[in-house]
Structures are given as C-alpha cells and as structure tokens.
Coordinates of C-alpha atoms in Angstrom, one line a residue:
Chain X
M1 CA -100.4 34.5 -52.9
P2 CA -99.3 37.0 -49.7
E3 CA -96.9 36.4 -47.1
T4 CA -98.2 38.4 -45.1
V5 CA -102.3 39.5 -44.7
L6 CA -103.6 42.3 -42.3
A7 CA -106.9 43.3 -41.5
V8 CA -107.7 46.7 -39.7
L9 CA -110.6 46.7 -37.6
T10 CA -113.1 49.2 -38.4
A11 CA -115.0 49.2 -34.8
P12 CA -112.4 46.9 -32.6
D13 CA -115.2 47.7 -29.3
A14 CA -118.7 46.2 -28.6
G15 CA -121.5 48.5 -29.2
R16 CA -120.4 50.4 -32.4
E17 CA -121.7 50.3 -35.7
A18 CA -119.6 49.7 -39.0
P19 CA -121.0 49.6 -42.3
E20 CA -118.2 46.3 -42.5
P21 CA -116.2 44.6 -39.3
F22 CA -112.6 45.0 -41.0
R23 CA -110.5 45.9 -44.4
F24 CA -107.7 44.2 -45.5
V25 CA -104.6 46.6 -45.6
D26 CA -101.0 46.3 -47.2
P27 CA -99.2 45.4 -44.1
D28 CA -96.3 47.3 -45.4
T29 CA -98.3 50.6 -45.2
A30 CA -98.4 52.6 -42.3
V31 CA -101.6 52.3 -40.1
L32 CA -100.7 53.4 -36.6
Q33 CA -100.6 57.0 -35.5
V34 CA -97.9 57.8 -33.2
R35 CA -100.0 59.0 -30.4
D36 CA -101.8 55.4 -30.4
L37 CA -101.1 54.2 -26.6
G38 CA -100.2 51.0 -27.9
A39 CA -97.2 52.5 -29.3
T40 CA -96.6 54.5 -26.2
R41 CA -97.6 52.7 -23.3
G42 CA -98.0 49.3 -24.2
D43 CA -101.4 49.9 -23.1
G44 CA -103.4 46.8 -25.2
V45 CA -103.6 43.1 -24.9
F46 CA -103.1 40.3 -27.7
E47 CA -103.4 37.1 -28.8
T48 CA -101.5 34.8 -30.9
M49 CA -103.5 31.6 -32.5
G50 CA -101.9 29.0 -34.7
V51 CA -103.4 28.7 -38.1
G52 CA -103.6 25.1 -40.0
S53 CA -104.1 25.3 -43.7
G54 CA -106.0 28.3 -43.1
R55 CA -108.4 27.3 -40.3
A56 CA -107.3 29.3 -37.1
Q57 CA -107.2 26.8 -34.2
A58 CA -108.9 27.4 -30.9
V59 CA -110.7 30.6 -31.5
D60 CA -113.3 30.6 -29.0
A61 CA -110.5 30.0 -26.3
H62 CA -108.3 32.9 -27.3
L63 CA -111.1 35.2 -28.5
A64 CA -112.3 34.5 -24.7
R65 CA -109.1 35.4 -23.1
L66 CA -108.5 38.7 -25.3
A67 CA -111.7 39.8 -23.6
R68 CA -110.5 38.8 -20.0
S69 CA -107.2 40.9 -21.1
A70 CA -109.3 43.6 -22.4
A71 CA -111.4 43.7 -18.9
M72 CA -108.5 43.5 -16.9
L73 CA -106.9 46.6 -18.1
E74 CA -110.3 48.1 -18.4
L75 CA -110.1 48.8 -22.1
P76 CA -113.7 48.7 -23.9
E77 CA -115.1 44.9 -24.1
P78 CA -113.9 43.6 -27.6
D79 CA -116.5 43.0 -30.5
E80 CA -116.5 39.4 -30.4
A81 CA -118.0 39.4 -33.7
A82 CA -116.1 41.6 -35.4
W83 CA -113.0 40.0 -34.1
R84 CA -113.9 36.3 -35.0
A85 CA -114.7 37.5 -38.7
A86 CA -111.1 39.3 -39.1
T87 CA -109.7 36.6 -37.8
I88 CA -111.4 33.5 -39.6
A89 CA -111.0 35.7 -43.1
V90 CA -107.1 36.0 -42.3
A91 CA -106.5 32.9 -41.4
E92 CA -108.4 31.7 -45.1
R93 CA -105.7 33.7 -46.8
L94 CA -103.0 31.6 -45.2
A95 CA -104.9 28.3 -47.0
H96 CA -101.9 27.5 -49.1
H97 CA -99.5 27.0 -46.2
A98 CA -99.6 24.1 -43.7
E99 CA -99.1 25.8 -40.6
G100 CA -99.0 29.8 -40.1
F101 CA -100.4 32.1 -37.5
V102 CA -102.2 35.1 -36.7
K103 CA -102.0 37.5 -33.9
L104 CA -104.6 40.1 -32.8
V105 CA -104.2 43.4 -31.4
Y106 CA -106.2 45.4 -29.5
T107 CA -104.8 48.8 -28.2
R108 CA -106.6 51.9 -26.2
G109 CA -106.2 53.9 -29.7
V110 CA -105.2 57.2 -30.2
E111 CA -104.8 59.6 -27.1
G112 CA -108.0 61.3 -26.2
T113 CA -110.2 59.5 -28.8
G114 CA -111.5 57.0 -26.6
R115 CA -111.7 54.4 -29.7
P116 CA -109.1 51.8 -29.7
T117 CA -107.5 50.2 -32.1
G118 CA -107.7 46.8 -33.5
W119 CA -106.2 44.7 -36.2
V120 CA -105.2 41.2 -37.1
L121 CA -101.9 40.0 -38.6
G122 CA -101.5 36.9 -40.4
S123 CA -98.5 35.0 -41.6
P124 CA -96.8 31.5 -42.7
S125 CA -95.0 30.4 -39.4
P126 CA -91.2 30.0 -39.5
D127 CA -90.2 26.2 -39.1
H128 CA -90.4 24.9 -35.6
T129 CA -89.1 21.9 -36.4
A130 CA -86.3 21.6 -34.6
A131 CA -87.8 23.0 -31.3
R132 CA -90.3 20.4 -31.7
T133 CA -87.8 17.0 -32.2
A134 CA -84.7 18.0 -31.1
G135 CA -85.7 20.1 -28.1
I136 CA -85.2 23.4 -26.5
D137 CA -82.6 24.7 -23.6
V138 CA -84.2 26.6 -21.0
V139 CA -82.9 28.9 -18.5
V140 CA -84.9 29.8 -15.1
L141 CA -85.0 33.3 -14.1
D142 CA -86.4 35.2 -11.4
R143 CA -89.6 37.4 -12.5
G144 CA -89.2 39.5 -9.7
L145 CA -92.8 39.4 -8.4
P146 CA -94.5 37.1 -5.5
H147 CA -96.7 34.1 -6.4
D148 CA -99.8 36.0 -5.2
S149 CA -99.5 39.1 -6.7
A150 CA -102.0 38.9 -9.1
G151 CA -104.8 38.6 -6.4
E152 CA -103.3 41.3 -4.1
L153 CA -101.8 43.6 -6.6
P154 CA -104.4 43.4 -9.6
W155 CA -102.8 47.0 -11.3
L156 CA -99.5 45.0 -11.9
L157 CA -101.6 43.0 -14.4
Q158 CA -100.5 39.7 -13.7
G159 CA -102.2 37.0 -16.1
A160 CA -103.3 39.9 -18.5
K161 CA -101.8 39.3 -21.9
T162 CA -100.5 43.0 -22.7
L163 CA -98.3 44.5 -25.2
S164 CA -95.6 45.7 -22.5
Y165 CA -94.2 42.6 -23.3
A166 CA -90.7 44.6 -23.2
V167 CA -89.9 41.9 -20.2
N168 CA -90.7 39.0 -21.7
M169 CA -88.5 40.2 -24.6
A170 CA -85.5 40.8 -22.1
A171 CA -85.6 37.8 -20.5
I172 CA -85.6 35.6 -23.9
R173 CA -82.4 37.8 -24.6
E174 CA -81.0 37.0 -21.3
A175 CA -81.5 33.1 -22.0
K176 CA -79.3 33.5 -25.5
R177 CA -77.0 35.3 -23.7
R178 CA -76.6 32.1 -21.1
G179 CA -76.7 29.9 -24.6
A180 CA -80.2 28.2 -24.2
D181 CA -83.2 28.9 -26.1
D182 CA -86.0 30.5 -23.8
A183 CA -86.6 31.1 -20.1
L184 CA -89.2 29.5 -17.3
F185 CA -90.0 32.0 -14.8
V186 CA -90.2 31.3 -11.2
S187 CA -91.9 33.9 -8.7
S188 CA -89.6 35.5 -5.9
D189 CA -91.1 33.1 -3.5
G190 CA -90.2 30.0 -5.6
F191 CA -93.1 28.6 -7.4
L192 CA -92.7 28.1 -11.1
L193 CA -94.5 30.2 -13.2
E194 CA -94.7 30.3 -17.1
G195 CA -92.3 31.2 -20.2
P196 CA -92.2 34.1 -21.5
T197 CA -94.4 33.2 -24.5
S198 CA -95.7 30.1 -23.1
S199 CA -96.8 27.7 -20.8
L200 CA -95.1 25.0 -18.7
L201 CA -96.0 21.5 -18.8
L202 CA -94.5 18.8 -16.8
Q203 CA -95.5 14.9 -16.7
R204 CA -94.5 12.7 -14.0
G205 CA -95.9 9.1 -14.1
D206 CA -99.4 8.9 -15.5
R207 CA -100.1 13.0 -14.7
L208 CA -100.2 15.8 -16.9
L209 CA -99.1 18.8 -14.3
T210 CA -99.1 22.4 -15.1
P211 CA -98.8 25.8 -12.6
S212 CA -102.1 26.9 -11.6
T213 CA -103.6 29.8 -13.2
S214 CA -104.0 31.6 -9.3
L215 CA -100.6 32.4 -9.8
G216 CA -100.8 35.2 -11.8
I217 CA -99.9 33.4 -15.5
L218 CA -101.8 33.2 -18.5
A219 CA -104.3 30.4 -18.7
G220 CA -102.7 28.6 -21.8
T221 CA -104.6 27.9 -24.5
T222 CA -102.2 25.1 -26.2
Q223 CA -101.3 23.8 -22.4
A224 CA -105.4 23.2 -22.2
E225 CA -105.6 21.5 -25.1
A226 CA -102.6 19.3 -24.1
F227 CA -104.3 18.3 -20.8
R228 CA -107.5 17.1 -23.6
F229 CA -105.2 15.2 -25.3
G230 CA -103.5 13.9 -22.1
R231 CA -106.5 12.6 -20.5
A232 CA -107.4 11.2 -24.3
Q233 CA -104.6 9.0 -23.7
G234 CA -105.6 7.9 -20.1
L235 CA -103.4 10.5 -17.9
T236 CA -104.6 12.3 -15.5
T237 CA -104.2 15.9 -15.4
S238 CA -104.1 18.9 -12.7
Y239 CA -103.1 22.2 -12.2
E240 CA -100.9 22.9 -9.2
V241 CA -98.7 25.3 -7.0
L242 CA -94.8 24.0 -7.9
T243 CA -91.6 24.5 -7.0
P244 CA -88.5 23.9 -8.8
D245 CA -88.0 20.8 -6.7
A246 CA -91.1 19.3 -9.7
L247 CA -88.6 20.2 -12.5
A248 CA -86.3 17.7 -11.4
D249 CA -89.0 15.1 -10.3
A250 CA -90.4 15.2 -13.6
D251 CA -90.4 12.4 -16.1
A252 CA -90.8 15.2 -19.0
L253 CA -90.9 18.9 -19.6
W254 CA -92.3 21.4 -22.7
L255 CA -93.2 24.9 -23.1
L256 CA -96.2 25.2 -24.7
S257 CA -97.6 28.2 -27.0
S258 CA -99.7 28.7 -30.1
V259 CA -97.3 28.7 -32.8
R260 CA -94.3 26.4 -31.9
N261 CA -96.7 24.3 -30.2
A262 CA -94.9 21.7 -27.7
A263 CA -91.6 22.4 -27.6
P264 CA -89.4 19.5 -25.1
I265 CA -87.2 20.9 -22.5
K266 CA -83.7 19.1 -23.3
A267 CA -81.5 21.2 -20.7
I268 CA -82.6 23.5 -18.0
D269 CA -79.8 25.7 -16.9
G270 CA -77.4 23.3 -18.6
V271 CA -78.5 20.1 -17.0
A272 CA -79.5 17.9 -19.3
R273 CA -83.3 16.5 -19.6
S274 CA -84.6 13.8 -20.9
I275 CA -87.1 14.1 -23.7
D276 CA -90.4 11.9 -24.3
A277 CA -90.3 12.0 -28.4
E278 CA -92.9 9.8 -29.1
F279 CA -95.3 11.4 -26.8
T280 CA -93.9 14.8 -28.1
S281 CA -94.8 13.8 -31.4
R282 CA -98.2 12.9 -31.3
L283 CA -99.1 15.5 -29.1
N284 CA -97.7 17.9 -31.8
A285 CA -99.7 15.8 -34.6
H286 CA -102.6 16.5 -32.8
L287 CA -102.1 20.0 -32.1
L288 CA -101.2 21.2 -35.3
A289 CA -104.6 18.9 -36.5
R290 CA -106.7 21.2 -34.8
R291 CA -109.0 22.9 -37.2
D292 CA -111.4 25.0 -35.0
Chain R
M1 CA -100.3 77.8 -35.8
P2 CA -100.2 73.7 -35.0
E3 CA -101.3 72.3 -31.8
T4 CA -99.1 69.1 -32.3
V5 CA -95.8 68.8 -34.3
L6 CA -94.3 65.3 -35.3
A7 CA -91.0 65.0 -36.3
V8 CA -90.1 61.1 -37.4
L9 CA -86.3 60.4 -37.3
T10 CA -84.9 59.5 -41.1
A11 CA -82.0 57.5 -39.1
P12 CA -82.8 57.4 -35.3
D13 CA -79.5 55.0 -34.3
A14 CA -76.2 56.0 -34.9
G15 CA -74.0 54.7 -37.7
R16 CA -76.7 55.5 -40.4
E17 CA -76.2 58.4 -43.3
A18 CA -79.0 60.2 -43.7
P19 CA -79.6 63.0 -45.8
E20 CA -81.7 64.8 -43.2
P21 CA -82.0 64.1 -39.7
F22 CA -85.8 64.1 -39.8
R23 CA -89.0 65.1 -41.4
F24 CA -92.2 66.9 -40.6
V25 CA -95.1 64.7 -40.6
D26 CA -99.0 65.5 -40.3
P27 CA -99.3 64.0 -36.4
D28 CA -102.5 62.8 -37.7
T29 CA -101.6 60.5 -40.4
A30 CA -100.7 57.0 -39.7
V31 CA -96.7 56.4 -39.3
L32 CA -96.1 53.5 -38.2
Q33 CA -96.4 49.6 -39.4
V34 CA -98.3 47.2 -37.2
R35 CA -95.2 45.0 -37.1
D36 CA -93.1 47.8 -35.2
L37 CA -92.0 46.3 -32.4
G38 CA -93.1 49.6 -29.9
A39 CA -96.6 48.8 -30.9
T40 CA -96.9 44.9 -30.3
R41 CA -94.4 44.6 -27.5
G42 CA -94.0 47.6 -25.8
D43 CA -90.2 47.1 -27.0
G44 CA -88.9 50.5 -26.7
V45 CA -87.9 53.4 -24.7
F46 CA -88.9 57.1 -24.2
E47 CA -88.7 60.8 -22.8
T48 CA -90.7 63.6 -22.2
M49 CA -89.5 67.0 -22.0
G50 CA -91.2 70.3 -20.6
V51 CA -91.0 73.4 -23.5
G52 CA -90.8 76.6 -22.5
S53 CA -91.4 79.1 -24.9
G54 CA -90.2 76.8 -27.7
R55 CA -87.1 75.7 -25.7
A56 CA -86.9 72.2 -24.6
Q57 CA -85.9 72.0 -21.1
A58 CA -82.9 70.0 -20.1
V59 CA -82.2 68.2 -23.3
D60 CA -78.6 67.0 -22.2
A61 CA -79.9 65.2 -19.5
H62 CA -83.0 63.7 -21.6
L63 CA -81.0 62.6 -24.3
A64 CA -78.2 60.9 -22.0
R65 CA -81.3 59.0 -20.2
L66 CA -82.7 57.6 -23.9
A67 CA -79.3 56.8 -24.5
R68 CA -79.4 54.9 -20.7
S69 CA -82.7 53.0 -21.4
A70 CA -82.0 52.2 -24.6
A71 CA -78.7 50.4 -23.6
M72 CA -80.6 48.5 -21.1
L73 CA -82.6 47.1 -23.7
E74 CA -79.8 46.6 -26.0
L75 CA -81.3 48.9 -28.5
P76 CA -78.7 50.1 -31.0
E77 CA -77.3 53.3 -29.5
P78 CA -79.4 56.5 -30.6
D79 CA -77.8 59.1 -33.1
E80 CA -77.7 61.8 -30.3
A81 CA -77.2 64.8 -32.5
A82 CA -80.3 63.5 -34.9
W83 CA -82.4 63.5 -31.7
R84 CA -81.2 66.8 -30.4
A85 CA -81.8 68.5 -34.0
A86 CA -85.5 67.0 -33.9
T87 CA -86.2 67.8 -30.7
I88 CA -85.0 71.6 -31.2
A89 CA -87.0 71.8 -34.1
V90 CA -90.4 70.4 -32.4
A91 CA -89.8 72.4 -29.6
E92 CA -89.7 75.6 -31.5
R93 CA -92.5 75.0 -33.3
L94 CA -94.2 75.5 -30.5
A95 CA -92.9 78.9 -29.4
H96 CA -96.2 80.6 -29.5
H97 CA -97.0 78.5 -25.9
A98 CA -95.8 79.3 -22.7
E99 CA -95.7 75.9 -21.7
G100 CA -95.4 72.8 -23.8
F101 CA -93.8 69.6 -24.1
V102 CA -92.1 66.8 -26.5
K103 CA -92.2 63.5 -26.4
L104 CA -89.2 61.1 -27.6
V105 CA -90.1 57.6 -28.9
Y106 CA -87.4 54.8 -29.7
T107 CA -88.7 51.4 -30.7
R108 CA -87.0 48.5 -32.0
G109 CA -88.4 49.1 -35.5
V110 CA -90.3 46.8 -37.4
E111 CA -89.6 43.0 -36.8
G112 CA -87.0 41.4 -38.9
T113 CA -85.9 45.0 -40.1
G114 CA -82.8 45.5 -37.5
R115 CA -84.2 49.1 -38.0
P116 CA -85.0 51.3 -34.9
T117 CA -88.1 53.6 -35.4
G118 CA -88.2 57.1 -33.8
W119 CA -90.2 60.0 -33.3
V120 CA -90.3 63.4 -31.5
L121 CA -94.3 64.5 -30.8
G122 CA -94.3 68.2 -29.6
S123 CA -97.7 69.4 -28.3
P124 CA -98.5 72.4 -25.8
S125 CA -99.1 71.4 -22.2
P126 CA -102.3 71.1 -20.8
D127 CA -103.2 73.4 -17.6
H128 CA -101.4 72.1 -14.5
T129 CA -102.2 75.1 -12.3
A130 CA -104.6 73.0 -9.8
A131 CA -101.8 70.4 -9.1
R132 CA -99.3 72.9 -8.9
T133 CA -100.9 74.9 -6.2
A134 CA -104.1 73.3 -4.7
G135 CA -101.9 70.0 -4.7
I136 CA -102.4 66.3 -5.2
D137 CA -104.0 63.3 -3.7
V138 CA -101.8 60.3 -3.7
V139 CA -102.0 56.4 -2.6
V140 CA -99.4 54.2 -2.1
L141 CA -98.9 51.2 -4.1
D142 CA -97.1 48.0 -3.9
R143 CA -94.6 47.9 -7.2
G144 CA -94.3 43.9 -6.2
L145 CA -91.0 43.6 -6.8
P146 CA -88.1 43.9 -4.2
H147 CA -86.0 46.9 -3.8
D148 CA -83.1 45.3 -4.9
S149 CA -84.5 43.9 -8.4
A150 CA -82.6 46.0 -10.6
G151 CA -79.4 44.9 -9.8
E152 CA -80.2 41.3 -9.4
L153 CA -82.8 40.8 -12.3
P154 CA -81.6 43.2 -15.4
W155 CA -84.1 41.2 -17.2
L156 CA -86.9 43.2 -15.5
L157 CA -85.6 46.7 -16.9
Q158 CA -86.5 48.4 -13.8
G159 CA -84.7 51.8 -14.0
A160 CA -85.2 52.0 -17.9
K161 CA -88.2 54.1 -19.1
T162 CA -89.8 51.6 -21.4
L163 CA -92.9 51.7 -23.9
S164 CA -94.4 48.9 -21.7
Y165 CA -96.0 51.0 -19.2
A166 CA -99.7 48.9 -19.2
V167 CA -98.5 48.7 -15.0
N168 CA -98.0 52.7 -14.7
M169 CA -101.4 53.3 -16.6
A170 CA -103.0 50.6 -14.9
A171 CA -101.5 52.4 -11.0
I172 CA -102.8 55.5 -12.0
R173 CA -106.6 54.4 -12.5
E174 CA -106.3 52.1 -9.5
A175 CA -105.3 55.6 -8.3
K176 CA -108.0 57.1 -9.6
R177 CA -110.7 54.4 -8.4
R178 CA -109.7 55.4 -5.0
G179 CA -110.3 59.2 -5.8
A180 CA -106.9 60.0 -5.8
D181 CA -105.0 61.8 -8.2
D182 CA -102.0 59.7 -8.9
A183 CA -99.9 56.7 -7.5
L184 CA -96.8 56.4 -5.0
F185 CA -94.7 53.1 -5.5
V186 CA -93.3 51.3 -2.5
S187 CA -91.2 47.7 -3.2
S188 CA -92.8 45.0 -1.9
D189 CA -90.1 45.2 1.1
G190 CA -91.4 48.5 2.1
F191 CA -88.7 51.0 0.5
L192 CA -90.3 54.3 -1.3
L193 CA -89.9 54.4 -5.2
E194 CA -91.6 56.6 -7.2
G195 CA -94.6 57.6 -9.2
P196 CA -96.2 55.8 -12.2
T197 CA -94.7 58.6 -14.5
S198 CA -93.0 60.8 -11.1
S199 CA -90.1 61.2 -9.1
L200 CA -90.7 62.1 -5.3
L201 CA -89.2 64.9 -3.2
L202 CA -89.3 65.0 0.3
Q203 CA -88.5 68.0 2.7
R204 CA -87.8 67.4 6.5
G205 CA -86.2 70.8 8.1
D206 CA -83.1 72.2 5.9
R207 CA -83.0 69.0 3.7
L208 CA -84.4 67.6 0.4
L209 CA -84.5 64.3 0.5
T210 CA -85.1 61.6 -2.7
P211 CA -85.4 57.7 -3.1
S212 CA -82.0 56.5 -4.2
T213 CA -81.5 55.4 -8.2
S214 CA -80.0 52.1 -6.5
L215 CA -83.6 51.1 -6.0
G216 CA -84.0 50.3 -9.9
I217 CA -86.2 53.6 -10.3
L218 CA -85.6 56.3 -12.8
A219 CA -83.0 58.9 -12.3
G220 CA -85.4 61.8 -12.3
T221 CA -84.3 64.9 -14.7
T222 CA -87.0 67.3 -12.8
Q223 CA -85.6 65.8 -9.5
A224 CA -82.0 66.5 -10.1
E225 CA -83.2 70.3 -11.1
A226 CA -84.9 70.6 -8.4
F227 CA -81.9 69.5 -5.7
R228 CA -80.0 72.0 -7.8
F229 CA -82.7 74.4 -7.1
G230 CA -82.5 73.7 -3.3
R231 CA -78.6 73.7 -3.0
A232 CA -79.3 77.2 -4.4
Q233 CA -81.7 77.9 -1.9
G234 CA -78.9 76.7 1.0
L235 CA -80.8 73.2 1.6
T236 CA -78.7 70.4 1.3
T237 CA -79.7 67.2 -0.6
S238 CA -79.4 63.6 -0.4
Y239 CA -80.6 60.4 -2.4
E240 CA -81.6 57.5 0.6
V241 CA -82.9 54.1 1.0
L242 CA -86.2 55.4 2.6
T243 CA -89.0 53.4 4.2
P244 CA -93.0 54.7 3.8
D245 CA -91.7 56.3 8.0
A246 CA -89.9 59.2 6.1
L247 CA -93.4 60.1 4.4
A248 CA -94.8 60.6 8.1
D249 CA -91.6 62.6 9.1
A250 CA -91.3 64.9 6.0
D251 CA -92.4 68.4 6.5
A252 CA -94.1 68.5 2.7
L253 CA -93.6 66.1 -0.2
W254 CA -94.1 66.4 -3.9
L255 CA -93.9 64.5 -7.2
L256 CA -91.9 65.8 -9.7
S257 CA -92.1 65.3 -13.6
S258 CA -91.2 67.2 -16.7
V259 CA -94.4 68.4 -17.8
R260 CA -96.3 68.7 -14.4
N261 CA -93.4 69.9 -12.7
A262 CA -93.6 70.0 -9.0
A263 CA -96.9 68.8 -7.6
P264 CA -97.3 69.2 -3.6
I265 CA -98.8 66.5 -2.2
K266 CA -101.8 67.1 -0.2
A267 CA -103.2 64.1 0.9
I268 CA -101.6 60.4 1.2
D269 CA -103.9 57.4 1.2
G270 CA -106.5 59.9 2.6
V271 CA -104.6 61.6 5.2
A272 CA -104.1 65.3 4.9
R273 CA -100.5 66.5 4.7
S274 CA -99.2 70.1 4.8
I275 CA -97.8 71.7 1.2
D276 CA -95.4 74.2 1.5
A277 CA -97.1 76.8 -1.2
E278 CA -94.3 79.2 -0.9
F279 CA -91.6 77.3 -1.6
T280 CA -93.4 74.8 -4.2
S281 CA -94.3 78.3 -6.1
R282 CA -90.5 79.2 -6.4
L283 CA -89.3 75.5 -7.5
N284 CA -92.4 76.0 -10.3
A285 CA -91.1 79.1 -11.3
H286 CA -87.8 78.0 -11.4
L287 CA -88.4 74.9 -13.6
L288 CA -90.5 76.9 -15.7
A289 CA -88.2 79.3 -16.4
R290 CA -85.4 76.6 -17.6
R291 CA -84.5 77.3 -21.2
D292 CA -81.7 74.6 -21.6

C-alpha cells in the first residue's frame, strides 16, 4: 500500500486531447524540469483537499476555486474533467487511511512551451488530534497590504491561491519563533483577514462570522462547510468586514483548513481564549465525515 | 554546442561533503520532484547573472546577495564555493555566445528531507538591442506595501529575491495589457521602488540616483555597477528616498538588470521621456564588457 501517490496530468489545460487524462508516477522520481515556471517563479496555483477513507472532500468547490485562481493568473483554463479524474483516482488509493489529503498543483509549465504542468499528489494526513482538541496558539501579523488591494491592485493576486507562498511560510515561521502554532493576518489598515493556510471563523452568541472575501482573501471551502453545518444547528452565518475588536468580542474562534479542519484558537498573542470543545468536536466530526 | 546548460549542485548548502560540487545534466530532463518546496511554495531564492563570452559577471555580488536572500528565508547557508564552481563551469560552456546568462536557484528542497535543492541554468541571451537603444515604455504600479515594510514586517520578505514571483510576473502582464513593456513599482505611501525584475536609475544634471534599499527593495548588482561607471565619468551618485516627482524632474531614466542591462525609459504611463542615447550606449558597453 503506497504511502504517497502521484498522478501527473497529461493535458491539464482544457481543449487539448490526450489519450489518457493522467498517469501514475513514482512520487520519489523527478518529474519537473528546472525551467518549469512553477519552480522558478512560483507561477501557478494549487488546491488541497481532505480525503476521507479514499474519498476527496468538497471536490466541486476546490475545482471551482482552482479555475478561479488560474483565471486570476491568466493561466489556461484547467481541464476540469481531467483534474477531477486524477483527484478521484489518487484519493481512491488512500482508501485504507481514515484521513488523507490530495494536493493539486497547476503551473504555467516549462518556459517557452506554452504548455502548463499539472499534478495531483496524495498522502495520508499527519495526526491533527492535538490541534483539533487542545487548540492552537495564534499570533496576529500585519499582511502589509490594505484591505481593498484585491479590487484596486489586481496584479497583487490577492484572493488567488498561488504557488508564491514564501511569505505565508515565513509568517508561520515567525509565529513559531514567537512560541505560537500559527498566524492570523490583518490588513495594513486594520481588518481581519485569514491565516497563511487557513480561514478565520468566529462565534458570537448564535452567530458564526468570517471575514468577507471582498478583503482579498481566499473563499474558504472548509469555512463554507462550517457555515452550512452552523446553519443546520440553528446558527446564523455572515461574511463581515471585521477589525481585531471582533476577536475580543468572540465567544470562540477557529482557524479552518481542508486537512487540519477546525482548530480552536486557545490563545491570541499570548492571551488565553476559551474554546468550545463540544461544538468543535461536532464540527470536526461533520467535516471528517464528508464524502463528496 | 549546447544552447542551454544545466548543472545540478550535489550539496548546495554549506557544511556537507560531496565528492563533486555539481554535475551537468540534460536541461530537458526532469530533475525536480513534485514535493520540492521550490515548486509547491515558491520557497527558495535565486540570482541571475549576465555572461559575456563565457565569463559570468559580478559573481561576488550575486553570490553575496544569494546568501543574504537565503538568510532572510532562513534557508541553510549556501556553499559559496560550490555555487561559484557551478556558475563558472556553466558560464564557460556559453563561451561561443557574446551574451548569455546563468540563473542560480536555491530551494528549501523536497519537503521533509531538510536538504535544499540547487541548480545553475545557463543560456544564450535573447537580443535586447531594441530595449537598450530605442528604450522601453513603463507603467507605474502600486506594490501595495508601505515603504517601511521591510524593517517592520520581515515576514513579508521584502528585499529578498525569492522564487515567489507570481506578483512580479502579473505586474509585467499588466504593463503589457496597458501597451507598455515593463512596470515600475511604487509603495502604497508613494515612494519609488523598483521594477518587477529591475532597478530604477535616474540622472539629474551631474547626479545619478536610485531608490534606497531601506525601502525593502533589492540591492541591484547592475545598479551598483552603473554607479561605479557614473563616478568614473565624474558624476555623483546617491541612494535616496524618492517620490514620483523625481521621475518628472529627471533628465533621463533607466531600468537596470543583469541580462538586459540598461534599458532607457522612453515613456512613463504613456508620457514620452527623452533618452540619453550616448550615455546609455557607453553604459551598456561598460556593462557588457565586464569579465569578473
């Protein structure tokens, strides 16, 4: 039973014919040329989906976001059928693991060829029990950009899930340097945004809140599912423009992502926060049980 | 005679023993695994040097900047001797071309291994005559970040030459969409910065000016050489904090980079600018003649 599974797409962009949409490749072999613009310019987009017992989760939502990110980078439209086929096939090979994930990567391809590169990598998930139950320590970091940069300055690619994640990785290192587990970005003009690899969820009374995607942040697929779960529990949900005051006013807070799922925030900048263990447990059970 | 030359470093980080510092590899073969963090996170740094008749230019300055960028990303210290040997060897294979370039790429390596990846790719240069003589049209784009982000917000990695260049590439596409050739970034609070892949040089009377690296921009190796050339011509040189007014006040303007060298700016946002053909020609002759 392989621990890691790799499928390389034969024709990741729409409109090209290929005898087969993908082929399985040994993930330890070299697949990429050094002139691939994904490797030299971070010029591409990606998605990460949870996999439950061999079934990729929220496939439609992730493929839709992959296409949106690609459009923002003016990449060729991805061939949705090919990506879906590769995603499902890789996920199926993880069927013996309760939890896994697949990562879809779509780059501009080898410079000069005009042919993008695409692959789907699958792997069993690390154990996220501690983050899901005991919670995580978070530090607030300035993202440097104003809240309206996405609309005004589209070349900044805010809201696209690009391969240019060096800043996101540096923010997580900064959080760990400060003794925390993860970071939460605020805009330079003081609005709550998102984590480097996650969405922010707040609960206040009978309401679930998350920062508006008008702020140039990713539309979170796990956040959307958490909203659906919340509404089924009788909570109201809304996308809002929030300042850090909203953190202090919240009854409970989470960072949401596709593999770790809901991680309750137990401290912000060193100040302890109470977590709602019961709601968190039910939310994570719901997220883990998805089979679409 | 090969058109493109690739050397893969055996041990790109300092402190590891390797029987040979690099090996030549066919650049059309796959060299990278898909789990290389350069390809999945844009998590690495790079340098591009001009090559004149087989001699890499400004090697010391570029290797020093590679090490500085690596330190900003908390990558292991690069093995300078190995990078130098690979750079010189690749450049030598371009000896039959008057102009070429080498690109050094240093990534965090395959996730989980703790071993960085490094390579040097060499190629003959495209013909930059038109940009160097007729000049380039430039548009001014807001970089979104305040001028003091480098000092205050180090996780934004401003001033490091990282592989996360999707925004830089998008800025050049935006420039072309507007009918121009290249872009010039300004900070969100109105200070001149740099181009997406170049430095800005201004001439006013007997002075050469460039934006200060305190603004979170790269220390330009070609810009530094242009300053040395200018001083040898009796000009004074200085690093300054400049606003866009300085563009209007300048007698001549250039974008400087290691392969295109000095490209005079013939228009900014559609407004024609005069170019100093004579000085530009001598500057480019000087830059092309470097053999260190």
